[in-house]
CSV table of C-alpha atoms in Angstrom, one decimal:
chain,number,residue,atom,x,y,z
A,1,UNK,CA,96.3,71.7,110.3
A,2,UNK,CA,94.0,74.6,109.7
A,3,UNK,CA,96.4,75.9,107.1
A,4,UNK,CA,96.3,72.6,105.3
A,5,UNK,CA,92.5,72.7,105.2
A,6,UNK,CA,92.6,76.3,103.9
A,7,UNK,CA,94.9,75.4,101.0
A,8,UNK,CA,92.9,72.2,100.2
A,9,UNK,CA,89.8,74.3,100.0
A,10,UNK,CA,91.5,76.9,97.8
A,11,UNK,CA,92.9,74.2,95.5
A,12,UNK,CA,89.4,72.6,95.3
A,13,UNK,CA,87.8,75.9,94.3
A,14,UNK,CA,90.4,76.4,91.6
A,15,UNK,CA,90.1,73.0,90.1
A,16,UNK,CA,86.4,73.6,89.3
A,17,UNK,CA,86.4,77.4,88.9
A,18,UNK,CA,86.1,79.3,85.7
A,19,UNK,CA,87.9,82.5,86.4
A,20,UNK,CA,88.3,84.7,83.3
A,21,UNK,CA,89.9,82.6,80.7
A,22,UNK,CA,92.8,84.9,80.3
A,23,UNK,CA,96.1,83.1,80.7
A,24,UNK,CA,97.8,85.8,82.7
A,25,UNK,CA,95.0,85.6,85.3
A,26,UNK,CA,93.8,82.0,85.5
A,27,UNK,CA,97.2,80.7,86.4
A,28,UNK,CA,97.0,82.8,89.6
A,29,UNK,CA,93.6,81.3,90.8
A,30,UNK,CA,95.3,79.7,93.8
A,31,UNK,CA,96.6,83.0,94.9
A,32,UNK,CA,93.3,84.8,94.6
A,33,UNK,CA,91.4,82.2,96.6
A,34,UNK,CA,94.2,82.1,99.2
A,35,UNK,CA,93.8,85.8,99.6
A,36,UNK,CA,90.1,85.7,99.5
A,37,UNK,CA,90.0,83.2,102.4
A,38,UNK,CA,92.3,85.4,104.4
A,39,UNK,CA,90.0,88.4,103.8
A,40,UNK,CA,87.0,86.4,105.0
A,41,UNK,CA,88.9,85.2,108.0
A,42,UNK,CA,89.7,88.7,109.0
A,43,UNK,CA,86.2,89.9,108.3
A,44,UNK,CA,84.6,87.3,110.5
A,45,UNK,CA,87.0,87.5,113.4
A,46,UNK,CA,87.2,91.3,113.5
A,47,UNK,CA,83.4,91.7,113.2
A,48,UNK,CA,82.7,89.2,116.0
A,49,UNK,CA,85.4,90.5,118.4
A,50,UNK,CA,84.7,94.1,117.4
A,51,UNK,CA,81.0,93.7,118.1
A,52,UNK,CA,81.6,92.2,121.6
A,53,UNK,CA,84.1,94.9,122.4
A,54,UNK,CA,81.6,97.5,121.1
A,55,UNK,CA,78.9,96.4,123.6
A,56,UNK,CA,81.4,96.9,126.4
A,57,UNK,CA,82.2,100.4,125.1
A,58,UNK,CA,78.5,101.2,124.8
A,59,UNK,CA,77.9,100.0,128.4
A,60,UNK,CA,80.7,102.3,129.6
A,61,UNK,CA,79.5,105.3,127.5
A,62,UNK,CA,75.9,105.2,128.7
A,63,UNK,CA,76.9,104.1,132.2
A,64,UNK,CA,77.2,106.1,135.5
A,65,UNK,CA,80.9,105.7,136.1
A,66,UNK,CA,82.5,109.0,134.9
A,67,UNK,CA,86.1,107.8,134.3
A,68,UNK,CA,84.9,104.9,132.2
A,69,UNK,CA,82.6,107.1,130.3
A,70,UNK,CA,85.5,109.4,129.4
A,71,UNK,CA,87.8,106.6,128.5
A,72,UNK,CA,85.2,105.1,126.2
A,73,UNK,CA,84.7,108.5,124.6
A,74,UNK,CA,88.4,109.1,124.1
A,75,UNK,CA,88.8,105.6,122.6
A,76,UNK,CA,86.1,106.0,120.0
A,77,UNK,CA,87.2,109.6,119.4
A,78,UNK,CA,90.8,108.6,118.6
A,79,UNK,CA,89.9,105.5,116.5
A,80,UNK,CA,87.2,107.3,114.5
A,81,UNK,CA,89.3,110.5,114.2
A,82,UNK,CA,92.4,109.0,112.6
A,83,UNK,CA,92.8,107.2,109.3
A,84,UNK,CA,92.8,103.4,109.4
A,85,UNK,CA,96.1,103.4,107.4
A,86,UNK,CA,97.7,105.6,110.1
A,87,UNK,CA,96.5,103.3,112.8
A,88,UNK,CA,97.9,100.3,111.0
A,89,UNK,CA,101.3,101.9,110.6
A,90,UNK,CA,101.5,103.2,114.1
A,91,UNK,CA,100.6,99.7,115.5
A,92,UNK,CA,102.7,97.7,113.1
A,93,UNK,CA,105.9,99.8,112.6
A,94,UNK,CA,105.6,102.1,115.6
A,95,UNK,CA,104.5,100.1,118.6
A,96,UNK,CA,105.3,96.7,117.0
A,97,UNK,CA,108.8,98.0,116.3
A,98,UNK,CA,109.6,98.1,120.0
A,99,UNK,CA,110.2,94.3,119.8
A,100,UNK,CA,109.2,91.3,121.9
A,101,UNK,CA,111.3,92.2,125.0
A,102,UNK,CA,109.7,95.7,125.5
A,103,UNK,CA,106.2,94.6,124.8
A,104,UNK,CA,106.2,91.4,127.0
A,105,UNK,CA,103.0,89.5,126.9
A,106,UNK,CA,101.4,92.1,124.6
A,107,UNK,CA,103.7,90.8,121.8
A,108,UNK,CA,101.1,88.2,120.9
A,109,UNK,CA,99.1,91.0,119.2
A,110,UNK,CA,102.2,92.3,117.4
A,111,UNK,CA,104.1,89.1,116.5
A,112,UNK,CA,102.7,88.8,113.0
A,113,UNK,CA,101.3,91.1,110.4
A,114,UNK,CA,98.0,89.2,110.6
A,115,UNK,CA,97.7,89.7,114.3
A,116,UNK,CA,98.3,93.4,114.0
A,117,UNK,CA,95.8,93.6,111.2
A,118,UNK,CA,93.3,91.8,113.3
A,119,UNK,CA,93.9,94.0,116.4
A,120,UNK,CA,93.7,97.3,114.5
A,121,UNK,CA,90.6,96.3,112.5
A,122,UNK,CA,88.9,95.1,115.6
A,123,UNK,CA,89.6,98.2,117.6
A,124,UNK,CA,88.6,100.4,114.7
A,125,UNK,CA,85.4,98.5,114.0
A,126,UNK,CA,84.5,98.5,117.7
A,127,UNK,CA,84.9,102.3,117.9
A,128,UNK,CA,82.5,102.8,115.0
A,129,UNK,CA,80.1,100.0,116.0
A,130,UNK,CA,79.8,101.4,119.6
A,131,UNK,CA,78.9,104.8,118.2
A,132,UNK,CA,76.2,103.3,116.0
A,133,UNK,CA,74.8,101.2,118.9
A,134,UNK,CA,74.9,104.2,121.2
A,135,UNK,CA,72.9,106.1,118.7
A,136,UNK,CA,70.4,103.4,118.8
A,137,UNK,CA,70.2,103.4,122.6
A,138,UNK,CA,69.9,107.1,122.9
A,139,UNK,CA,66.9,107.0,120.5
A,140,UNK,CA,64.9,104.6,122.6
A,141,UNK,CA,62.3,106.3,124.7
A,142,UNK,CA,63.5,106.9,128.2
A,143,UNK,CA,60.3,105.2,129.5
A,144,UNK,CA,61.6,101.8,128.4
A,145,UNK,CA,64.5,102.0,130.8
A,146,UNK,CA,62.4,103.4,133.6
A,147,UNK,CA,59.9,100.6,133.2
A,148,UNK,CA,62.6,98.0,133.3
A,149,UNK,CA,64.0,99.4,136.5
A,150,UNK,CA,60.6,99.7,138.0
A,151,UNK,CA,59.9,96.0,137.7
A,152,UNK,CA,63.2,95.3,139.4
A,153,UNK,CA,65.7,94.7,136.6
A,154,UNK,CA,69.4,95.6,137.2
A,155,UNK,CA,71.2,97.9,134.9
A,156,UNK,CA,72.8,95.0,133.1
A,157,UNK,CA,69.5,93.1,132.7
A,158,UNK,CA,67.8,96.2,131.4
A,159,UNK,CA,70.6,96.7,128.8
A,160,UNK,CA,70.6,93.1,127.7
A,161,UNK,CA,66.9,92.4,127.6
A,162,UNK,CA,65.3,95.7,126.9
A,163,UNK,CA,67.7,98.3,125.5
A,164,UNK,CA,70.2,96.5,123.3
A,165,UNK,CA,67.6,94.5,121.3
A,166,UNK,CA,65.7,97.7,120.5
A,167,UNK,CA,69.0,99.6,119.9
A,168,UNK,CA,70.1,96.8,117.5
A,169,UNK,CA,66.9,97.1,115.5
A,170,UNK,CA,67.3,100.9,115.1
A,171,UNK,CA,70.9,100.8,114.3
A,172,UNK,CA,71.1,97.7,112.2
A,173,UNK,CA,71.0,99.3,108.8
A,174,UNK,CA,73.9,101.7,109.8
A,175,UNK,CA,75.7,98.8,111.3
A,176,UNK,CA,75.4,96.8,108.0
A,177,UNK,CA,76.9,99.7,106.2
A,178,UNK,CA,79.8,99.6,108.7
A,179,UNK,CA,80.4,95.9,108.0
A,180,UNK,CA,80.9,96.7,104.3
A,181,UNK,CA,83.3,99.5,105.3
A,182,UNK,CA,85.3,97.0,107.4
A,183,UNK,CA,85.5,94.8,104.3
A,184,UNK,CA,86.9,97.6,102.2
A,185,UNK,CA,89.1,98.9,104.9
A,186,UNK,CA,90.6,95.5,105.3
A,187,UNK,CA,92.3,95.9,101.9
A,188,UNK,CA,94.7,98.4,103.6
A,189,UNK,CA,96.3,95.6,105.6
A,190,UNK,CA,98.1,94.6,102.5
A,191,UNK,CA,100.4,97.6,103.2
A,192,UNK,CA,101.7,95.8,106.4
A,193,UNK,CA,102.5,92.7,104.4
A,194,UNK,CA,99.4,90.6,105.1
A,195,UNK,CA,98.5,88.4,102.1
A,196,UNK,CA,94.8,89.2,102.0
A,197,UNK,CA,92.9,89.5,98.7
A,198,UNK,CA,94.5,92.9,98.0
A,199,UNK,CA,98.0,91.7,99.0
A,200,UNK,CA,97.8,88.7,96.7
A,201,UNK,CA,96.4,90.9,93.9
A,202,UNK,CA,99.2,93.4,94.2
A,203,UNK,CA,101.7,90.5,94.0
A,204,UNK,CA,100.0,89.1,91.0
A,205,UNK,CA,100.0,92.5,89.3
A,206,UNK,CA,103.7,92.8,90.1
A,207,UNK,CA,104.3,89.7,88.0
A,208,UNK,CA,102.0,90.1,85.0
A,209,UNK,CA,101.5,93.9,84.9
A,210,UNK,CA,98.0,93.1,83.7
A,211,UNK,CA,95.4,95.6,84.9
A,212,UNK,CA,92.8,92.8,84.7
A,213,UNK,CA,94.4,91.5,87.9
A,214,UNK,CA,92.7,94.3,89.8
A,215,UNK,CA,89.4,93.8,88.0
A,216,UNK,CA,89.3,90.2,89.3
A,217,UNK,CA,89.9,91.5,92.8
A,218,UNK,CA,87.1,94.1,92.4
A,219,UNK,CA,84.7,91.4,91.4
A,220,UNK,CA,85.6,89.2,94.4
A,221,UNK,CA,85.2,92.2,96.7
A,222,UNK,CA,81.8,92.9,95.2
A,223,UNK,CA,80.8,89.4,95.7
A,224,UNK,CA,81.8,89.6,99.4
A,225,UNK,CA,80.0,92.9,99.8
A,226,UNK,CA,76.9,91.5,98.2
A,227,UNK,CA,77.0,88.5,100.6
A,228,UNK,CA,77.3,90.9,103.6
A,229,UNK,CA,74.4,93.0,102.3
A,230,UNK,CA,72.2,89.9,101.9
A,231,UNK,CA,73.0,88.8,105.4
A,232,UNK,CA,72.2,92.3,106.7
A,233,UNK,CA,68.9,92.3,104.8
A,234,UNK,CA,67.9,88.9,106.2
A,235,UNK,CA,68.6,89.9,109.8
A,236,UNK,CA,66.8,93.2,109.3
A,237,UNK,CA,63.7,91.4,108.2
A,238,UNK,CA,63.9,89.2,111.3
A,239,UNK,CA,64.4,92.2,113.6
A,240,UNK,CA,61.5,94.1,112.1
A,241,UNK,CA,59.1,91.1,112.2
A,242,UNK,CA,57.3,92.1,115.5
A,243,UNK,CA,56.8,95.7,114.2
A,244,UNK,CA,55.1,94.9,110.9
B,1,UNK,CA,85.9,136.1,84.8
B,2,UNK,CA,87.6,134.9,87.9
B,3,UNK,CA,86.8,131.3,86.9
B,4,UNK,CA,88.2,131.9,83.5
B,5,UNK,CA,91.5,133.1,84.8
B,6,UNK,CA,91.7,130.3,87.2
B,7,UNK,CA,91.1,127.8,84.4
B,8,UNK,CA,93.8,129.5,82.4
B,9,UNK,CA,96.3,129.2,85.3
B,10,UNK,CA,95.3,125.5,85.7
B,11,UNK,CA,95.7,124.8,82.0
B,12,UNK,CA,99.0,126.6,81.7
B,13,UNK,CA,100.2,124.4,84.6
B,14,UNK,CA,99.3,121.3,82.6
B,15,UNK,CA,101.2,122.4,79.5
B,16,UNK,CA,104.4,122.9,81.5
B,17,UNK,CA,104.1,119.4,82.8
B,18,UNK,CA,103.9,117.9,79.3
B,19,UNK,CA,106.9,119.9,78.1
B,20,UNK,CA,108.2,117.6,75.4
B,21,UNK,CA,111.9,118.7,75.5
B,22,UNK,CA,112.6,117.7,79.0
B,23,UNK,CA,113.4,114.0,79.5
B,24,UNK,CA,111.4,112.8,82.5
B,25,UNK,CA,113.2,110.2,84.6
B,26,UNK,CA,111.6,108.2,87.4
B,27,UNK,CA,113.3,106.5,90.3
B,28,UNK,CA,111.9,104.9,93.5
B,29,UNK,CA,113.5,107.1,96.1
B,30,UNK,CA,113.4,104.4,98.8
B,31,UNK,CA,116.3,102.2,97.9
B,32,UNK,CA,119.5,103.4,99.5
B,33,UNK,CA,122.3,103.7,98.4
B,34,UNK,CA,120.9,103.6,94.8
B,35,UNK,CA,118.1,106.0,95.1
B,36,UNK,CA,116.9,107.8,98.2
B,37,UNK,CA,115.4,111.0,99.4
B,38,UNK,CA,117.7,112.9,101.7
B,39,UNK,CA,116.7,115.1,104.7
B,40,UNK,CA,116.3,118.2,102.5
B,41,UNK,CA,113.9,116.3,100.2
B,42,UNK,CA,116.4,115.9,97.3
B,43,UNK,CA,116.8,112.7,95.4
B,44,UNK,CA,120.2,111.3,95.9
B,45,UNK,CA,122.1,108.0,95.2
B,46,UNK,CA,123.9,106.0,92.6
B,47,UNK,CA,121.0,105.7,90.2
B,48,UNK,CA,120.3,109.4,90.5
B,49,UNK,CA,123.8,110.4,89.7
B,50,UNK,CA,124.0,108.0,86.8
B,51,UNK,CA,120.8,109.4,85.5
B,52,UNK,CA,122.2,113.0,85.7
B,53,UNK,CA,125.5,111.9,84.1
B,54,UNK,CA,123.5,110.3,81.2
B,55,UNK,CA,121.6,113.5,80.7
B,56,UNK,CA,124.7,115.5,80.6
B,57,UNK,CA,126.3,113.1,78.1
B,58,UNK,CA,123.2,113.4,75.9
B,59,UNK,CA,123.1,117.2,76.5
B,60,UNK,CA,119.4,117.1,77.4
B,61,UNK,CA,117.5,118.7,80.2
B,62,UNK,CA,116.2,116.2,82.7
B,63,UNK,CA,113.6,116.1,85.4
B,64,UNK,CA,113.8,113.5,88.1
B,65,UNK,CA,110.7,112.3,89.9
B,66,UNK,CA,110.2,109.7,92.7
B,67,UNK,CA,107.6,107.0,92.1
B,68,UNK,CA,106.4,104.2,94.3
B,69,UNK,CA,107.9,100.9,93.1
B,70,UNK,CA,104.5,99.2,92.7
B,71,UNK,CA,103.4,101.7,90.1
B,72,UNK,CA,106.7,102.5,88.4
B,73,UNK,CA,106.0,100.4,85.3
B,74,UNK,CA,102.3,101.3,84.9
B,75,UNK,CA,103.1,105.0,85.2
B,76,UNK,CA,105.8,104.7,82.5
B,77,UNK,CA,103.2,103.1,80.3
B,78,UNK,CA,100.8,105.9,81.1
B,79,UNK,CA,103.3,108.4,79.9
B,80,UNK,CA,103.9,110.1,83.3
B,81,UNK,CA,107.7,109.9,82.5
B,82,UNK,CA,109.9,108.5,79.8
B,83,UNK,CA,112.7,106.7,81.5
B,84,UNK,CA,113.1,104.5,84.6
B,85,UNK,CA,116.5,104.6,86.3
B,86,UNK,CA,115.8,102.7,89.5
B,87,UNK,CA,118.0,99.6,89.7
B,88,UNK,CA,115.4,97.6,87.8
B,89,UNK,CA,116.3,94.0,87.0
B,90,UNK,CA,115.8,93.0,83.4
B,91,UNK,CA,113.3,90.1,83.5
B,92,UNK,CA,111.3,88.4,80.9
B,93,UNK,CA,108.0,89.4,82.5
B,94,UNK,CA,109.0,93.0,82.4
B,95,UNK,CA,110.3,92.8,78.9
B,96,UNK,CA,106.8,91.9,77.7
B,97,UNK,CA,105.6,95.3,78.8
B,98,UNK,CA,108.7,97.6,78.5
B,99,UNK,CA,112.1,97.8,76.8
B,100,UNK,CA,115.4,97.9,78.5
B,101,UNK,CA,118.7,99.5,77.6
B,102,UNK,CA,122.0,97.7,78.0
B,103,UNK,CA,122.6,96.7,81.6
B,104,UNK,CA,124.4,99.3,83.7
B,105,UNK,CA,125.4,96.9,86.5
B,106,UNK,CA,125.0,93.3,87.7
B,107,UNK,CA,123.1,92.3,90.7
B,108,UNK,CA,123.3,89.5,93.2
B,109,UNK,CA,120.9,88.4,95.8
B,110,UNK,CA,121.7,88.1,99.5
B,111,UNK,CA,120.0,86.6,102.5
B,112,UNK,CA,120.3,88.4,105.8
B,113,UNK,CA,119.3,87.0,109.2
B,114,UNK,CA,119.8,87.7,112.8
B,115,UNK,CA,121.5,84.5,113.9
B,116,UNK,CA,122.9,81.1,113.0
B,117,UNK,CA,119.7,79.2,113.5
B,118,UNK,CA,118.7,80.3,110.0
B,119,UNK,CA,120.6,78.7,107.1
B,120,UNK,CA,120.0,78.2,103.4
B,121,UNK,CA,118.8,74.6,104.2
B,122,UNK,CA,116.0,75.6,106.5
B,123,UNK,CA,115.2,79.0,105.0
B,124,UNK,CA,112.0,77.7,103.4
B,125,UNK,CA,110.5,76.9,106.8
B,126,UNK,CA,111.3,80.4,108.3
B,127,UNK,CA,109.4,83.7,108.0
B,128,UNK,CA,111.1,85.4,105.1
B,129,UNK,CA,110.7,89.1,104.1
B,130,UNK,CA,111.3,90.7,100.7
B,131,UNK,CA,110.2,93.7,98.8
B,132,UNK,CA,107.1,93.1,96.6
B,133,UNK,CA,107.6,93.2,92.9
B,134,UNK,CA,111.4,92.7,93.0
B,135,UNK,CA,113.5,89.9,91.6
B,136,UNK,CA,114.3,88.9,95.2
B,137,UNK,CA,110.7,88.2,96.0
B,138,UNK,CA,110.2,86.3,92.8
B,139,UNK,CA,113.2,84.2,93.5
B,140,UNK,CA,111.9,83.3,97.0
B,141,UNK,CA,108.5,82.4,95.7
B,142,UNK,CA,110.0,80.3,92.9
B,143,UNK,CA,112.3,78.6,95.3
B,144,UNK,CA,109.8,77.9,98.2
B,145,UNK,CA,106.4,78.3,96.6
B,146,UNK,CA,103.8,81.1,97.0
B,147,UNK,CA,102.5,79.5,100.2
B,148,UNK,CA,105.8,79.6,102.1
B,149,UNK,CA,105.7,82.1,104.9
B,150,UNK,CA,106.8,85.1,102.8
B,151,UNK,CA,106.0,88.7,103.9
B,152,UNK,CA,106.1,91.2,101.1
B,153,UNK,CA,106.7,94.9,101.8
B,154,UNK,CA,106.2,98.0,99.8
B,155,UNK,CA,109.8,99.1,100.4
B,156,UNK,CA,113.1,97.4,101.4
B,157,UNK,CA,113.6,99.5,104.6
B,158,UNK,CA,110.1,98.3,105.8
B,159,UNK,CA,111.3,94.7,105.4
B,160,UNK,CA,114.5,95.5,107.3
B,161,UNK,CA,112.6,97.2,110.1
B,162,UNK,CA,110.4,94.1,110.5
B,163,UNK,CA,113.6,91.9,110.7
B,164,UNK,CA,114.7,94.2,113.6
B,165,UNK,CA,111.3,94.0,115.3
B,166,UNK,CA,111.7,90.2,115.2
B,167,UNK,CA,108.6,89.4,113.1
B,168,UNK,CA,110.6,87.8,110.3
B,169,UNK,CA,113.7,85.6,110.5
B,170,UNK,CA,115.4,86.6,107.2
B,171,UNK,CA,115.3,89.2,104.5
B,172,UNK,CA,116.1,88.6,100.8
B,173,UNK,CA,117.7,91.7,99.3
B,174,UNK,CA,120.0,92.8,96.5
B,175,UNK,CA,123.6,92.5,97.5
B,176,UNK,CA,124.7,96.1,97.6
B,177,UNK,CA,121.8,97.6,99.6
B,178,UNK,CA,122.1,94.6,101.9
B,179,UNK,CA,125.8,95.4,102.5
B,180,UNK,CA,125.0,99.0,103.2
B,181,UNK,CA,122.3,98.0,105.8
B,182,UNK,CA,124.6,95.5,107.5
B,183,UNK,CA,127.3,98.1,107.9
B,184,UNK,CA,124.8,100.2,109.9
B,185,UNK,CA,123.1,97.5,111.9
B,186,UNK,CA,125.0,95.2,114.2
B,187,UNK,CA,124.0,91.7,115.1
B,188,UNK,CA,123.0,90.6,111.7
B,189,UNK,CA,124.8,88.4,109.2
B,190,UNK,CA,124.8,87.2,105.6
B,191,UNK,CA,123.4,83.7,105.3
B,192,UNK,CA,124.2,84.0,101.7
B,193,UNK,CA,126.0,87.0,100.2
B,194,UNK,CA,126.2,86.6,96.5
B,195,UNK,CA,123.6,84.4,94.9
B,196,UNK,CA,124.2,84.7,91.2
B,197,UNK,CA,120.9,84.5,89.3
B,198,UNK,CA,122.3,86.1,86.2
B,199,UNK,CA,120.6,89.4,87.1
B,200,UNK,CA,121.5,92.5,85.2
B,201,UNK,CA,120.1,96.0,85.9
B,202,UNK,CA,118.9,98.1,83.0
B,203,UNK,CA,117.1,101.4,82.3
B,204,UNK,CA,113.5,101.0,81.4
B,205,UNK,CA,111.7,102.8,78.6
B,206,UNK,CA,108.4,102.3,76.7
B,207,UNK,CA,108.4,99.8,73.9
B,208,UNK,CA,109.1,101.1,70.4
B,209,UNK,CA,111.2,104.1,71.5
B,210,UNK,CA,114.3,102.8,69.8
B,211,UNK,CA,115.7,106.3,69.2
B,212,UNK,CA,115.7,107.0,72.9
B,213,UNK,CA,117.2,103.6,73.7
B,214,UNK,CA,120.1,104.0,71.4
B,215,UNK,CA,120.7,107.5,72.7
B,216,UNK,CA,120.8,106.1,76.3
B,217,UNK,CA,123.0,103.2,75.2
B,218,UNK,CA,125.4,105.6,73.6
B,219,UNK,CA,125.4,107.9,76.6
B,220,UNK,CA,126.1,104.9,78.9
B,221,UNK,CA,129.0,104.0,76.7
B,222,UNK,CA,130.2,107.5,76.9
B,223,UNK,CA,130.2,107.9,80.6
B,224,UNK,CA,131.9,104.5,81.0
B,225,UNK,CA,134.7,105.5,78.6
B,226,UNK,CA,135.1,108.9,80.2
B,227,UNK,CA,135.4,107.4,83.7
B,228,UNK,CA,132.4,109.3,85.0
B,229,UNK,CA,130.7,106.0,85.8
B,230,UNK,CA,133.8,104.7,87.7
B,231,UNK,CA,133.9,107.9,89.7
B,232,UNK,CA,130.3,107.7,90.8
B,233,UNK,CA,130.6,104.0,91.5
B,234,UNK,CA,133.8,104.6,93.6
B,235,UNK,CA,132.0,107.3,95.6
B,236,UNK,CA,129.2,104.9,96.7
B,237,UNK,CA,130.7,101.5,96.8
B,238,UNK,CA,134.5,102.0,96.8
B,239,UNK,CA,134.7,99.7,93.8
B,240,UNK,CA,133.5,99.7,90.2
B,241,UNK,CA,130.2,97.7,90.1
B,242,UNK,CA,129.8,97.7,86.3
């Protein structure tokens, strides 16, 4: 159902598009748009889930419970300290190679290349995002939290109403940067057989051996990065409104 | 002074790389039993031995390098090496970019799966794995369309390991590597063993190097006549695959 919709959209785009009028490229329009949609899919889902996860990690890192604090620290240390490519291969071929029986219910996350790509990108993104957000929180004057507690807010309330909104404002530009990095990092999932924009491009190149194939992909990535930057800019303006 | 000598060392390194007398041959190194890297880091396999035999026949010094499959044609065009001996199928698309010698063996496609619920009739609805940029992957896409559930891998062993993990139902591979893998892995069967798509394997060279091509063709003829080819083939496949 969803898949049908996706392919319809892709066909519609190609029927009106004017991709470079080079025969060896234009005949692959469907592939490009199919891959483009997969990349957007992954971008949206990983950023959303990664952000939610990041808030949990931040809460653990600035919280009072020592074991949780250590766990959160180790998590972000491991995911920020190893290359994304290594993480993908460890999860896909390493852990995923154990098979459905050994992994039990966890197999959902390993059953397809897309699922592993989503899982690893989400974990990776949440590790970086949590550090960025934590930086924002640490930079808020201590008095804000004290004032919140004084008027009777709980820890969660103070985090949600006072600290996170301010932390978000401070860390938003760095976070925007991280979103673009997720986009570029997502190209690596083509190595575990996901047909994202990069995966489709490599397959196109394998057929026509025309280096323009990569140029088209680069333009599409630039377009996406530009869209993300514009989104970041709009949100930044909104966040800064009360301070101008 | 120090910088100058360093520069000198670096430059002299470059000149040895572009030594014109040596014939530089590329193979993939991830395609057993045709070309593979053994535990000591040496390139081994049928393609490698054929390449060495050809060099001996031509009485030329050769240097073998491993190159990822994806970039094996672009790097040839960029002059990183002169010859590709890597079980490459002769296809029209490739012929637009490079030239081929006479074929040195014929290839068939096979489909491998874990059980009987996969057949040639329902293959299009299953998750299929293949190596990217191979004749097998093109065959699958031509047969079932680019939107069928096809997973493309950088190497053939990666596709096989995903079949074992249970993420895909079938793998399309060339017949001889598939046979080799089946011998080592129990519980898997041929759904189709020899699909004849008229595929011949040739040696790839840059366009316009006719001298090199006729030298390679002559050498190939030579090792076939002398029985060197047969000996190598028997060693790997217990039969003559020419």
